[in-house]
Coordinates of C-alpha atoms in Angstrom, one line a residue:
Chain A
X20 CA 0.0 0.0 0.0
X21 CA 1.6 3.0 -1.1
X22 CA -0.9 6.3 -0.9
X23 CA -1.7 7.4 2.6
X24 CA -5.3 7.5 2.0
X25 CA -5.5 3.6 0.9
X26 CA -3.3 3.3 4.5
X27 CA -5.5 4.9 6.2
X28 CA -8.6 3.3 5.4
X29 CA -6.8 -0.3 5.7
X30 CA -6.1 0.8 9.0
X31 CA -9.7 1.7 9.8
X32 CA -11.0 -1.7 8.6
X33 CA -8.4 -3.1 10.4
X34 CA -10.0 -1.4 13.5
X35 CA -13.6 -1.7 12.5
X36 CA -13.1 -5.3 11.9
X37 CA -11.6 -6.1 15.3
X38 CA -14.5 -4.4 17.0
X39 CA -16.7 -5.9 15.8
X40 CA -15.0 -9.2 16.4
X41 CA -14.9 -8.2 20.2
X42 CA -18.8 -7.3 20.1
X43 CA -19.9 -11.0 18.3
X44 CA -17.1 -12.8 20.8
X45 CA -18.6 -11.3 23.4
X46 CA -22.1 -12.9 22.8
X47 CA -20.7 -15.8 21.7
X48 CA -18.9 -16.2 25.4
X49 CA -22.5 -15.2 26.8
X50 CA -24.4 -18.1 24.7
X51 CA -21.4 -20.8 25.0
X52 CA -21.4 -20.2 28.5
X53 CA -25.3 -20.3 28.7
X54 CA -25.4 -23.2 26.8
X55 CA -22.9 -25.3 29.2
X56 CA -24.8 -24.4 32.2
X57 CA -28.0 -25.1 30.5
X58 CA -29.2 -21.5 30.2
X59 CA -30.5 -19.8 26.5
X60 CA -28.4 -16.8 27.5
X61 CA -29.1 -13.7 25.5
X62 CA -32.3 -14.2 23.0
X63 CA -34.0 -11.4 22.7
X64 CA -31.9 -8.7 20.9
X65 CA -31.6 -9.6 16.8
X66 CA -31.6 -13.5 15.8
X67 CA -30.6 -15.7 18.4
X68 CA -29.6 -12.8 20.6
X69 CA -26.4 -11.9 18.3
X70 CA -27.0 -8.2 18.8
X71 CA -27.1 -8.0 22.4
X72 CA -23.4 -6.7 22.2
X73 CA -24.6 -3.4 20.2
X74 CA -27.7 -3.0 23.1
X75 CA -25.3 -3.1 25.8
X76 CA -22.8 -1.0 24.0
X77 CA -25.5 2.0 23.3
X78 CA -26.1 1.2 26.9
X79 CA -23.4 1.9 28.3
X80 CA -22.2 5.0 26.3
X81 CA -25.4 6.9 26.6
X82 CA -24.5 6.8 30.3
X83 CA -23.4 9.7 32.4
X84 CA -19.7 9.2 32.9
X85 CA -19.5 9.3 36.9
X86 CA -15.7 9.9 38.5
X87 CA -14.7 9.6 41.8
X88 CA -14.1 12.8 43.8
X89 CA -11.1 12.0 45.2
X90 CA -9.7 10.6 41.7
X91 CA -6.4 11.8 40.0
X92 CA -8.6 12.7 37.3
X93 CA -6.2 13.2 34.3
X94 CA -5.0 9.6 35.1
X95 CA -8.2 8.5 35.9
X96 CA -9.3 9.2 32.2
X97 CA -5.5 8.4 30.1
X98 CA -5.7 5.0 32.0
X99 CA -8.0 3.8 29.8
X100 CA -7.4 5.5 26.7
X101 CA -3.7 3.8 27.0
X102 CA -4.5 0.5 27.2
X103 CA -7.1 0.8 24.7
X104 CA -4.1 2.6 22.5
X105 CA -1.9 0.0 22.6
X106 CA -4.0 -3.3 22.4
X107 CA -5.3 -2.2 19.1
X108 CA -1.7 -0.7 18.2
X109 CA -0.6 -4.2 18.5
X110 CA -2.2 -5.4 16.0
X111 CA -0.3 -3.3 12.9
X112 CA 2.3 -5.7 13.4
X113 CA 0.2 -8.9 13.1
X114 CA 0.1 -10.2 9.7
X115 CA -2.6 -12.0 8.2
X116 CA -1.4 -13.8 5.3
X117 CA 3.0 -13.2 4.6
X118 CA 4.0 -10.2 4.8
X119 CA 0.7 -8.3 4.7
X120 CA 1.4 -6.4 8.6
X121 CA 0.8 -2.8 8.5
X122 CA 4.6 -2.9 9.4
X123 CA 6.3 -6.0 8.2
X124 CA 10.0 -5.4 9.9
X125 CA 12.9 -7.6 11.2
X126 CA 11.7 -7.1 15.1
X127 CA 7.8 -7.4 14.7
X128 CA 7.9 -10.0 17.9
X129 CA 9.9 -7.5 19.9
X130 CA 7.1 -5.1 19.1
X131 CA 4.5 -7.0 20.6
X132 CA 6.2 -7.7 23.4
X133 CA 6.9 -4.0 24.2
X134 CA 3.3 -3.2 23.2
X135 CA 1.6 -6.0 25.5
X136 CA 4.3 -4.2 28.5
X137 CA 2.8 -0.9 27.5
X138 CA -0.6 -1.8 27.8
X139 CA -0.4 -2.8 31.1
X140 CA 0.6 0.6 32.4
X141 CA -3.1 1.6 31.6
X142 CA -4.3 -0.7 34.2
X143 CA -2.1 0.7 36.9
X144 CA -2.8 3.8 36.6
X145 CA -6.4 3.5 36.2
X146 CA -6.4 1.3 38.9
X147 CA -4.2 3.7 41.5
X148 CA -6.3 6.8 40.2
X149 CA -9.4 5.7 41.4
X150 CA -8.0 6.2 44.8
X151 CA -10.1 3.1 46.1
X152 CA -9.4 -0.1 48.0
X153 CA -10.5 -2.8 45.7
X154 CA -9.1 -1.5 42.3
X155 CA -5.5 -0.9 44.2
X156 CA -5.8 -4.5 45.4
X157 CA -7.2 -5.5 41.8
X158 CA -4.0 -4.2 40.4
X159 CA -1.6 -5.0 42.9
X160 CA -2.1 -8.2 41.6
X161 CA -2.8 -7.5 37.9
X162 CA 1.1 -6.1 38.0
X163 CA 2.1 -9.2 39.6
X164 CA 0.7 -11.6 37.9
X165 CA 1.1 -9.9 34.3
X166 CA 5.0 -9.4 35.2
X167 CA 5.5 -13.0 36.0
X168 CA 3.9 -14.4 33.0
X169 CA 5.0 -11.9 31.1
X170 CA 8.5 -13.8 31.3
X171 CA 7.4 -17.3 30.6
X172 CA 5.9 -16.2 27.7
X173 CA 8.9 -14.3 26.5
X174 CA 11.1 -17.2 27.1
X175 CA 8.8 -19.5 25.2
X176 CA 9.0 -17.1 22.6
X177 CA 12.8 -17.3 22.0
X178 CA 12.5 -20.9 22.0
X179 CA 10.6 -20.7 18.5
X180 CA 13.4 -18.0 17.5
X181 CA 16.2 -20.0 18.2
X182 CA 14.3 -22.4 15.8
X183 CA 13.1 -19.7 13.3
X184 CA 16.5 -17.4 13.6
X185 CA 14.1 -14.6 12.9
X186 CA 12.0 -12.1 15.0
X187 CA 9.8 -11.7 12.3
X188 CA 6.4 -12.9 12.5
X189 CA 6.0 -13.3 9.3
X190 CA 9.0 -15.2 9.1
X191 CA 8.1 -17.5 12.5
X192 CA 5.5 -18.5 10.2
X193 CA 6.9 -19.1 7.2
X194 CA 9.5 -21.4 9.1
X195 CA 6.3 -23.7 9.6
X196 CA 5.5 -25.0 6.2
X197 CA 6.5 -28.2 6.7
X198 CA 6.1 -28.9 10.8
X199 CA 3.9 -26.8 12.7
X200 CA 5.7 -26.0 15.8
X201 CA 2.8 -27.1 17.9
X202 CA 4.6 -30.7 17.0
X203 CA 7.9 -30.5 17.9
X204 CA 7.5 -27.6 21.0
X205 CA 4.0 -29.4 22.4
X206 CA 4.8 -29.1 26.2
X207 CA 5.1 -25.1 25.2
X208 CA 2.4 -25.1 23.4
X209 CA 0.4 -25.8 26.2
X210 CA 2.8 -23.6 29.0
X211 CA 1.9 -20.9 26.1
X212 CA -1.9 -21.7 26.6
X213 CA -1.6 -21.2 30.5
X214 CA 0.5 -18.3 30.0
X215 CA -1.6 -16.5 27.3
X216 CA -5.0 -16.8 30.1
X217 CA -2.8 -15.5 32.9
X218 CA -1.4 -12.4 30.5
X219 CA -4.8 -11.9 29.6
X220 CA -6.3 -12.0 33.1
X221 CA -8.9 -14.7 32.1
X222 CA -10.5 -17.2 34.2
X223 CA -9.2 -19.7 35.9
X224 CA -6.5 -16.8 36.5
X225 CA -8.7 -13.9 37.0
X226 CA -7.2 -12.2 39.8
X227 CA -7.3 -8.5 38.6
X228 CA -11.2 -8.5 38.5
X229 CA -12.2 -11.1 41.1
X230 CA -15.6 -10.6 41.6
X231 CA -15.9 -13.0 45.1
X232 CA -13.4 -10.3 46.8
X233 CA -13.3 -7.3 45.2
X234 CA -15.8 -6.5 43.8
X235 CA -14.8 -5.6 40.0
X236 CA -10.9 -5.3 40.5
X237 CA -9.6 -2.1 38.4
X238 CA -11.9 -1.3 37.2
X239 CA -14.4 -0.8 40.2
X240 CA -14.9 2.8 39.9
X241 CA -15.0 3.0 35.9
X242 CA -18.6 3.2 34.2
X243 CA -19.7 4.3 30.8
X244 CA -17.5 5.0 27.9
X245 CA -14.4 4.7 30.1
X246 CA -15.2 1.0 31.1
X247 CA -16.0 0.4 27.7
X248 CA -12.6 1.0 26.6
X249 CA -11.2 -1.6 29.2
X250 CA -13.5 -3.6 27.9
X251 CA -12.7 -3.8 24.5
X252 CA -9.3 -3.8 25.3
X253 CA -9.7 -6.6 27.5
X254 CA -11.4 -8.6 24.8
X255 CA -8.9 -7.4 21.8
X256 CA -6.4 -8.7 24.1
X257 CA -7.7 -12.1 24.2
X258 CA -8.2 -12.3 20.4
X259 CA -4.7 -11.4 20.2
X260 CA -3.7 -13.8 22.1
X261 CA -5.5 -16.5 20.2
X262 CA -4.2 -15.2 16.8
X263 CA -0.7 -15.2 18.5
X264 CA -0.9 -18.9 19.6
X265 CA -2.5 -19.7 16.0
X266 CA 0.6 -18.0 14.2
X267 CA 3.2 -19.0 16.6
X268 CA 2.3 -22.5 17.1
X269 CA -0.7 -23.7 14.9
X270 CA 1.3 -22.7 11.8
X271 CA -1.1 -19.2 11.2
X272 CA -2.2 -18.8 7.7
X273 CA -0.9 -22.0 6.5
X274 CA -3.0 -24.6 4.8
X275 CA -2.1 -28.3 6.3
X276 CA -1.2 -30.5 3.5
X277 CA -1.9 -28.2 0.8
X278 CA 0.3 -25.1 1.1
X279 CA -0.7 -23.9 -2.3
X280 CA -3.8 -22.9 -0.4
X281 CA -3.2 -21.1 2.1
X282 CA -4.7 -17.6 3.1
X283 CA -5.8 -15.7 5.9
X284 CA -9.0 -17.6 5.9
X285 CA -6.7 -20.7 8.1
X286 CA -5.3 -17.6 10.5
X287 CA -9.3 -16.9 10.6
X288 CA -10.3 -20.6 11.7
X289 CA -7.3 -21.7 14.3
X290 CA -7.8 -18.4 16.1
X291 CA -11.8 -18.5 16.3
X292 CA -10.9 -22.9 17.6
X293 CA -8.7 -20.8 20.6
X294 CA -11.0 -18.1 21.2
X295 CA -13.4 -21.0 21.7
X296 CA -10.8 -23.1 24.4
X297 CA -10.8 -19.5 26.3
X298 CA -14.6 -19.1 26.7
X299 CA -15.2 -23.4 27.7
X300 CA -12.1 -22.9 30.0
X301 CA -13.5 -20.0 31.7
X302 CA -17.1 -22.0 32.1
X303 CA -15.2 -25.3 33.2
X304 CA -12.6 -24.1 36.0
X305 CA -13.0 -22.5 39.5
X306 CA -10.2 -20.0 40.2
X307 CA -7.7 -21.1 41.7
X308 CA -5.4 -19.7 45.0
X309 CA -3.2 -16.8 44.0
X310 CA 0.2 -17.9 45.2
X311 CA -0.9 -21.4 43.7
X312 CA -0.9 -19.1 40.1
X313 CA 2.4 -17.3 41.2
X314 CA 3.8 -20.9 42.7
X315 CA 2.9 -21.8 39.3
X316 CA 4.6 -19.4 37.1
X317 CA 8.0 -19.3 38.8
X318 CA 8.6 -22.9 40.4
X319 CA 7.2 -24.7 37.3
X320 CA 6.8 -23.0 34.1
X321 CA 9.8 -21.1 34.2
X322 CA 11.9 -23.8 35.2
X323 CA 11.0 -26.0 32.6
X324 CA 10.8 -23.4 29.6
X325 CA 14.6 -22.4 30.8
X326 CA 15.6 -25.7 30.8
X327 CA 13.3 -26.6 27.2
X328 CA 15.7 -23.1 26.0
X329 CA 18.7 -24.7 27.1
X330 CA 17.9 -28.1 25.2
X331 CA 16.5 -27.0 21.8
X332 CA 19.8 -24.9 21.5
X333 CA 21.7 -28.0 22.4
X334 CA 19.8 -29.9 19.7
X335 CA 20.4 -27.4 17.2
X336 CA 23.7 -27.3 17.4
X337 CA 24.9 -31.0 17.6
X338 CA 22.1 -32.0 14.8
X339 CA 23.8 -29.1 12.7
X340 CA 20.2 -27.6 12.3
X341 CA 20.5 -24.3 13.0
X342 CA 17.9 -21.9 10.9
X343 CA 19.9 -19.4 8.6
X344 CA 20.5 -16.1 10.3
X345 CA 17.8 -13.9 9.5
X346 CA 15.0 -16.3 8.7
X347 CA 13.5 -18.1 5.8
X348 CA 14.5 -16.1 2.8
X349 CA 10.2 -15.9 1.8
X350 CA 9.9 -13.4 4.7
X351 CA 9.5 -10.7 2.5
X352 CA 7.6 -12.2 -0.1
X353 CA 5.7 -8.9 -1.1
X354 CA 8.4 -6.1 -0.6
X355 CA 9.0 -4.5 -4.1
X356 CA 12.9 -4.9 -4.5
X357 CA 15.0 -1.8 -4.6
X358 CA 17.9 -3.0 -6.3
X359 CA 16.4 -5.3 -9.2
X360 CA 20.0 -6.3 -10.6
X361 CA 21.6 -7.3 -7.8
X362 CA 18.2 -8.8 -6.4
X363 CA 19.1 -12.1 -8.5
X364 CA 22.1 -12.2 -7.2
X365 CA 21.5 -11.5 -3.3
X366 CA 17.9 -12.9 -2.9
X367 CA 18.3 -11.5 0.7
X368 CA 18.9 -8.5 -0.1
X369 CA 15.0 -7.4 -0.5
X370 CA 15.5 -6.9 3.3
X371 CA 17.4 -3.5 2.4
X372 CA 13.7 -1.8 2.4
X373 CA 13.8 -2.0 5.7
X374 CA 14.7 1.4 7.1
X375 CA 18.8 1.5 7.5
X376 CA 20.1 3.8 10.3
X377 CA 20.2 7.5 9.4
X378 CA 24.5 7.6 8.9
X379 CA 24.2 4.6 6.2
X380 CA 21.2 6.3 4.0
X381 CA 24.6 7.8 1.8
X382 CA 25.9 4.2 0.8
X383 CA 22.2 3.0 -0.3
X384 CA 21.6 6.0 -1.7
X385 CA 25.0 5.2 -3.7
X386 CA 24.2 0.9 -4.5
X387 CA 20.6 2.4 -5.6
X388 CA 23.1 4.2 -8.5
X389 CA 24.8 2.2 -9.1
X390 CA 22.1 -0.5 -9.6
X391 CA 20.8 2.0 -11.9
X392 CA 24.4 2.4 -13.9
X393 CA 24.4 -1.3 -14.6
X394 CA 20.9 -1.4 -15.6
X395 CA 21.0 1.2 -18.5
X396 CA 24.1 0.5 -19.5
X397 CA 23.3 -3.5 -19.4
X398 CA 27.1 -4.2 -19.7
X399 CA 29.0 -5.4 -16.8
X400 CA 31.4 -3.0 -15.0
X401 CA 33.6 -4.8 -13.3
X402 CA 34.7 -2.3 -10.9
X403 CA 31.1 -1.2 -10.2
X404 CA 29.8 -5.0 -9.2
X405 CA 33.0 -4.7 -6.8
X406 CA 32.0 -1.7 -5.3
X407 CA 28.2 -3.0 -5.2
X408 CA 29.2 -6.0 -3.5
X409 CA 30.9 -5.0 -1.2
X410 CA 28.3 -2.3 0.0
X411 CA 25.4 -5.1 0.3
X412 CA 27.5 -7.0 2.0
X413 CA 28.8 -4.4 4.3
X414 CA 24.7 -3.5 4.7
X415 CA 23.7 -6.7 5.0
X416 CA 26.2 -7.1 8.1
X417 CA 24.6 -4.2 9.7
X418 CA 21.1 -4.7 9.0
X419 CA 21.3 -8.2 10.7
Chain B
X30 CA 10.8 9.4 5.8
X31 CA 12.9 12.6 4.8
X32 CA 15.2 14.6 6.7
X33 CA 12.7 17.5 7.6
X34 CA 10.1 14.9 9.2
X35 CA 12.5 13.0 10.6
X36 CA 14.3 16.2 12.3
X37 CA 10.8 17.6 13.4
X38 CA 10.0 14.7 15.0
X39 CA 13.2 14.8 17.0
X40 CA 12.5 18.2 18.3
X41 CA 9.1 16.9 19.6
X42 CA 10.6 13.6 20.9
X43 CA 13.4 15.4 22.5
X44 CA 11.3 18.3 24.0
X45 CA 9.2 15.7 25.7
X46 CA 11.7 14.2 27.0
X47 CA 13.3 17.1 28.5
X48 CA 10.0 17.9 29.7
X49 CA 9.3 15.0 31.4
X50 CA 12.8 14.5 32.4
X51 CA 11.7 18.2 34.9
X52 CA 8.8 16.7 35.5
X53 CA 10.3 13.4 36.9
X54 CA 12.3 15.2 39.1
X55 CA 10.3 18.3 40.7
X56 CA 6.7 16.6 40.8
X57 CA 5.5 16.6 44.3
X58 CA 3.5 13.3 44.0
X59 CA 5.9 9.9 43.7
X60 CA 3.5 8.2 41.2
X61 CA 3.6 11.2 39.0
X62 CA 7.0 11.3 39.2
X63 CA 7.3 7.9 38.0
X64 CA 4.9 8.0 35.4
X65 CA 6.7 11.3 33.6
X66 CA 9.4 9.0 33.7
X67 CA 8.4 6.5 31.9
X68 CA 7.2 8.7 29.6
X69 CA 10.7 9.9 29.5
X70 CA 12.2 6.0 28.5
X71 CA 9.6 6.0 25.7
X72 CA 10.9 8.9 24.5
X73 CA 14.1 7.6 24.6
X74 CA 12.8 4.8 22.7
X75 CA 11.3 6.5 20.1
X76 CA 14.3 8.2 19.7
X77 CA 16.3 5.3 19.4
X78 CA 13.4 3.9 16.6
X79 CA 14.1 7.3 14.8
X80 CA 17.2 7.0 14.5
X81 CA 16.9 3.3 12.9
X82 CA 18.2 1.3 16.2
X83 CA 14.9 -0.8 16.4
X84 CA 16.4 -3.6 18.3
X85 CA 18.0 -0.9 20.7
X86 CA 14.8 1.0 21.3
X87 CA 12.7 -2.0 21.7
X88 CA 14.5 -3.9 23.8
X89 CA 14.6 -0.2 26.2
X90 CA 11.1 -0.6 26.3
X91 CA 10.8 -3.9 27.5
X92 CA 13.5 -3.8 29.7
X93 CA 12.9 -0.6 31.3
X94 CA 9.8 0.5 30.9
X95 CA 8.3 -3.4 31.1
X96 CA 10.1 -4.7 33.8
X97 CA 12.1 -1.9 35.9
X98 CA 9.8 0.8 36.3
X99 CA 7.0 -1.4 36.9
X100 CA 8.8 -2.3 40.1
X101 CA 9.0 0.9 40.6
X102 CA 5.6 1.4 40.3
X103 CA 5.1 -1.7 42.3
X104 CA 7.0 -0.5 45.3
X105 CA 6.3 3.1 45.4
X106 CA 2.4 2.2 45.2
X107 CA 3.0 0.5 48.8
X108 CA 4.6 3.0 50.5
X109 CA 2.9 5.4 52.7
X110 CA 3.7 8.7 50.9
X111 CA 2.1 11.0 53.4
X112 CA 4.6 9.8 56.0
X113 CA 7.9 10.8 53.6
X114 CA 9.4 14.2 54.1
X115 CA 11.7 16.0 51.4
X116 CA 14.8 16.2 53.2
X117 CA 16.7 18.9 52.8
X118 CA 20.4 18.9 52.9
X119 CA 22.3 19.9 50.7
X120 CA 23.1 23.6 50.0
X121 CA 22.8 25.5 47.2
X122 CA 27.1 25.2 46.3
X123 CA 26.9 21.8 46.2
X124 CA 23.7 21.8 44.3
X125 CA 25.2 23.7 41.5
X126 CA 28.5 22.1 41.6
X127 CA 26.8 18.9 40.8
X128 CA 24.6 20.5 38.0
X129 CA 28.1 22.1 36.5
X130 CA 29.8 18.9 36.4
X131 CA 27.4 17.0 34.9
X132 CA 26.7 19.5 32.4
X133 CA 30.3 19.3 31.5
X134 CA 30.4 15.5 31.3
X135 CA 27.5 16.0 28.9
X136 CA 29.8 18.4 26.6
X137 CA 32.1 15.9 26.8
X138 CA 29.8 13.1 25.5
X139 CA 28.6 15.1 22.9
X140 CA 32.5 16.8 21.8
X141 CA 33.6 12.9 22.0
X142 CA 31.0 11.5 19.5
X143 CA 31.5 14.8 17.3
X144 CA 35.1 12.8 17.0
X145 CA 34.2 9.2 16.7
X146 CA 32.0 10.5 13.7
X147 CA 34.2 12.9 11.8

């Protein structure tokens, strides 16, 4: 996508689409749920109570917003607004078929591990600016518990990386076409599942908001349009973290058996199957005891994942198996190639579109030239394919 | 991006930064002053993304902004702030002494990369 106007409205589909994702998964929790304790749940807004989502939506933001008197009020209101922020921002770096994130770069894990950290400061500071008991206790524990998982699930990560030898997503998937890691990496593909409910604050692990103790967690004191943020936050979270395990472990967008076919339309079906296992989970467990969670996190999962790190290295490196540096070369499948000469002769080097450091902008600037040079005059400098070469590989050094 | 975007956005980055770096340190409330400063490690961040050190910038915000001053956050939250006074010690020579040093150290950070990169 190349004009900012066709950006922008990709980017409000994007959002449009994910909202109303939240508002049908949110019935369809409401009706599973029903259904498994032998209730019709919602029926009476639209067919088969689909709509309810959109009732109590126009419910809740035709309310007055209420805030507490004693509220920090400018954090009381940015609490919300930043975890809202960043749970959608999360998703320009998600791809849904190769290479087709908003911003398909070399780090696009690292991203949504910063993102998912940023998010999080919304709930703290909502939850200390309403200056009452209940959300400072909600997240007291919300920190603790997303911190702790927070590091299991980053050490699971880098076990696929170690496999993939790529941050990139897009690239983590790609690795998969022929073994989905959900195979070799099964015992963290569960550990992932655990994690993924505590990072989420889902039942059986719903500490933040428990309603047996206090009351609604963080957000006690939020109502209206405010709460409605958490909530869709809350919720965008979740489908997140479903199309995260889908692309991470399930092999995202690919097609089993029959590559030639894949599309987003697999991404689409694995992560609706997990968005399912969250909602019969949350029906089927009681909550547990909160140091059993934290007992959990750092005595078990932790543990093993370190020790699951220490052995897929091992493995690569005695079976000889390590991934090439910088991932399957199809990452960047759709990236229009700069340098269209050299191209055949580096296929790698279609990484160069990503955005080199300000002091080396000169030496592309210069390869782009002479890439030009060689392709008007169509006869081979020899001195000029010297210079070229040396500059790719001198850039291809750095941009690793 | 080109150079005049990518220079305006510096300005704002760094001007927040600044900002928040103040803010950080005269804010009478401990949580505020936390918060300004982990406004000030995005900004840091973003710097870092602007000028092209992604892994750099990143792996600031997940380190520091993820993990470290969440424990701040953590620990300050359970403190009663009431109770804490502002001690005041030192005088205003020292005060200023400090300042001047460090604002030399920072010419000299800045005069030593001016060599390293010419």
């Amino acid at each position: 996508v190349t004009s900012p106007f066709l950006y922008l409205i990709r980017s409000l589909l994007v959002i449009i689409y994910l909202l109303l994702m939240v508002a049908f998964y949110t019935v369809l929790e409401r009706k599973i749920i029903a259904y498994m304790q032998r209730r019709t749940g919602p029926n009476v807004v639209g067919p088969f109570g689909s709509l309810q989502a959109f009732a109590d939506a126009l419910k809740l933001l035709v309310k007055k917003t209420l805030y507490p008197q004693s509220s920090d009020l400018m954090i009381f209101v940015t609490g919300p607004l930043i975890t809202f922020t960043f749970s959608f921002l999360t998703w320009s770096v998600i791809p849904f078929h190769s290479g087709s994130s908003f911003s398909n770069n070399n780090y696009s894990l690292l991203y949504v591990l910063a993102f998912s950290s940023l998010s999080l400061y919304g709930l703290i500071v909502g939850g200390w600016a309403s200056n009452s008991k209940y959300a400072f206790f909600g997240i007291i524990r919300a920190i603790a518990q997303m911190i702790s998982y927070e590091v299991s699930l980053g050490l699971i990560l880098f076990c696929l990386v170690c496999c993939t030898g790529t941050l990139n997503i897009t690239g983590m998937v790609n690795a998969q076409l022929n073994n989905w890691y959900v195979f070799p990496h099964l015992p963290l593909f569960f550990l992932f599942v655990i994690s993924a409910f505590a990072e989420t604050n889902r039942h059986p692990f719903d500490f933040a908001e428990a309603e047996s103790e206090l009351v609604s967690g963080y957000n006690t004191e939020y109502g209206a349009v405010l709460f409605v943020l958490f909530f869709l936050a809350e919720y965008a979270n979740m489908i997140l973290m479903s199309t995260l395990i889908s692309l991470f472990f399930l092999g995202g967008w690919l097609c089993p058996f029959f590559p030639e076919y894949s599309s987003g339309f697999f991404l689409a079906l694995k992560t609706f199957l997990i968005m399912n296992v969250f909602v019969i989970v949350r029906a089927s467990y009681p909550r547990i005891r909160y140091d059993q969670l934290m007992e959990f996190c750092w005595k078990t999962i932790l543990p093993f994942t370190l020790a699951w790190f220490v052995f897929v290295v091992l493995m690569l490196k005695f079976l000889d198996a390590c991934p090439p540096v910088g991932g399957p070369l199809e990452t960047f499948p759709d990236f229009v190639a700069n340098y269209s000469y050299f191209k055949e002769l580096y296929p790698a080097v279609d990484n160069f579109n990503l955005e080199l450091p300000f002091e080396l902008v000169d030496l592309e600037v210069r390869l782009i030239e002479i890439d030009d040079l060689v392709k008007k005059k169509e006869v081979v400098d020899e001195a000029l394919i010297k210079e070229a070469t040396s500059l790719i590989n001198y850039l291809w050094g750095i941009s690793l | 991006m080109n150079f005049l975007t990518t220079n305006i956005l510096f300005i704002a980055f760094a001007t927040n930064l600044i900002a928040s770096c103040f803010l950080t340190i005269f804010a009478i409330n401990a949580i505020n002053a936390l918060i300004a400063l982990i406004f000030a490690f995005v900004n840091v961040s973003l710097i870092f993304l602007l000028m092209g050190l992604e892994f750099l910038g990143l792996v600031f915000i997940i380190v520091y902004v993820g993990a470290l001053a969440v424990l701040f956050l953590f620990a300050v939250m359970l403190f009663n702030l009431k109770s804490t006074i502002r001690v005041k010690t030192k005088t205003f020579i020292i005060k200023s002494l400090i300042g001047l040093i460090s604002i030399y150290i920072f010419y000299l950070l800045i005069f030593t990369y001016h060599i390293i990169m010419y």
